[in-house]
Amino acid sequence: MNPFNGWLAASLLGIALAFGGTASAQTLIVGDQSFNNRTVMEAAGVLEGLPYTLEWKQFTAGSPVAEALNVGSLDIGFLGDAPPLFLGALGAPIKVIGISRQDLDGVAILVRKDSPIQKLSDLRGKSAAIWKGSWSQQLLFTALAKEGIAPSELDLRYLGALDASHALEGGSVDVIATWEPYVTQQELSGARVLATAKGLIPAQSFLVATDKAIATKHALLGDFLQRLYKAREWAQQPGNSERYAKAWVELTKADAEVARRWFARAAIRLEPISDQNISEAQQTVDFFHSINLVKGYQARTLFDPSFNQYLPATNPQAAR
């Protein structure tokens, strides 16, 4: 038997005992983005024999997921680090219970293929499209700081990711900072990458649960994390990222080549919370505090490492 499968089976048995036979009457309400997590779990077959009901709610961005968590209409949601960190500054009744990592080449600064801009230092006086309070803004401002360029030296346009892509293609801006699947879409159109998040920003994604769900559905959340972990590991096996992409395209009607390249590169994995994750979250809080978008606070207060028991220890610095 695969060691992970043995660990998972033992863990699921423990969770089943913790449910005390009541799980089938319970429902876990999950906030997903564009069917991404639902698709990989269904494609990997990890939802078979689920001892409770899953109710999926689909969103197109992280901010509405954060708001739904804040008002209690979700039990758990998937989103990038900034929205929950902003809510954490306001004392929202939520906690980060797991970390989702992807290849940081999927968060990038791009220019058109025919642009005269060749390097970050060429950006003075140029126009840029970014989304305020996101990886986009954090990446561009951090990259500019490394070059000694103030954001005020650019003509900044605050556009959502889709509108920013259209603006770049149409020539109304010189540069955009964005994330997947827009990075892959732009690259397939010939856009060039000036810089990625590697070495610049953490660009973490979080699994966030409400305090109420943690108190009343802890075992269900733990079971869900384990199944998602298994699905993400399945997607890393040869050929499975293409199966995942195909299933996602069938559901969303998105471009098949974009999906295939995106999922192959992203290599998304689920991790337990570590001290490094918390330190990187603090880096993000400090950045947005420095530009007056959030009050400063200790990011550690937003994390609940009790869910690390449900995931294999992939990092010796896992928080406890």
Coordinates of N, CA and C in Angstrom, one line a residue, residues 39 82 118 133 200 249-250 252 254 261 279 283-284 306-307:
T39 N -13.5 20.6 -9.3 CA -13.1 19.8 -10.4 C -12.0 18.8 -10.1
A82 N -4.5 38.1 0.3 CA -4.8 39.5 0.7 C -6.2 39.7 1.3
Q118 N 11.9 46.4 -22.1 CA 12.7 45.2 -22.0 C 13.0 44.8 -20.6
G133 N -5.1 46.2 -3.7 CA -5.3 45.2 -2.6 C -5.1 43.8 -3.0
L200 N 10.1 37.9 -4.9 CA 9.5 39.2 -4.7 C 8.4 39.2 -3.7
V249 N -12.3 22.1 -18.2 CA -12.8 22.7 -19.5 C -14.2 22.2 -19.8
E250 N -14.5 21.0 -19.6 CA -15.9 20.5 -19.9 C -16.9 21.2 -19.0
T252 N -16.4 24.3 -17.5 CA -16.4 25.8 -17.6 C -16.5 26.3 -19.0
A254 N -13.9 26.7 -20.9 CA -12.8 27.6 -21.0 C -11.9 27.0 -22.1
R261 N -1.9 24.1 -20.0 CA -0.7 24.7 -19.6 C -0.7 25.3 -18.2
S279 N 5.1 33.9 8.6 CA 6.0 35.0 8.4 C 5.8 35.7 7.0
Q283 N 4.6 39.5 6.0 CA 5.2 40.3 5.0 C 4.1 41.0 4.1
T284 N 3.1 40.3 3.8 CA 2.0 40.9 3.0 C 1.2 41.9 3.8
S306 N -4.4 24.0 14.4 CA -4.9 22.7 14.9 C -5.3 21.8 13.8
F307 N -5.5 22.3 12.6 CA -5.8 21.5 11.4 C -4.6 20.8 10.8

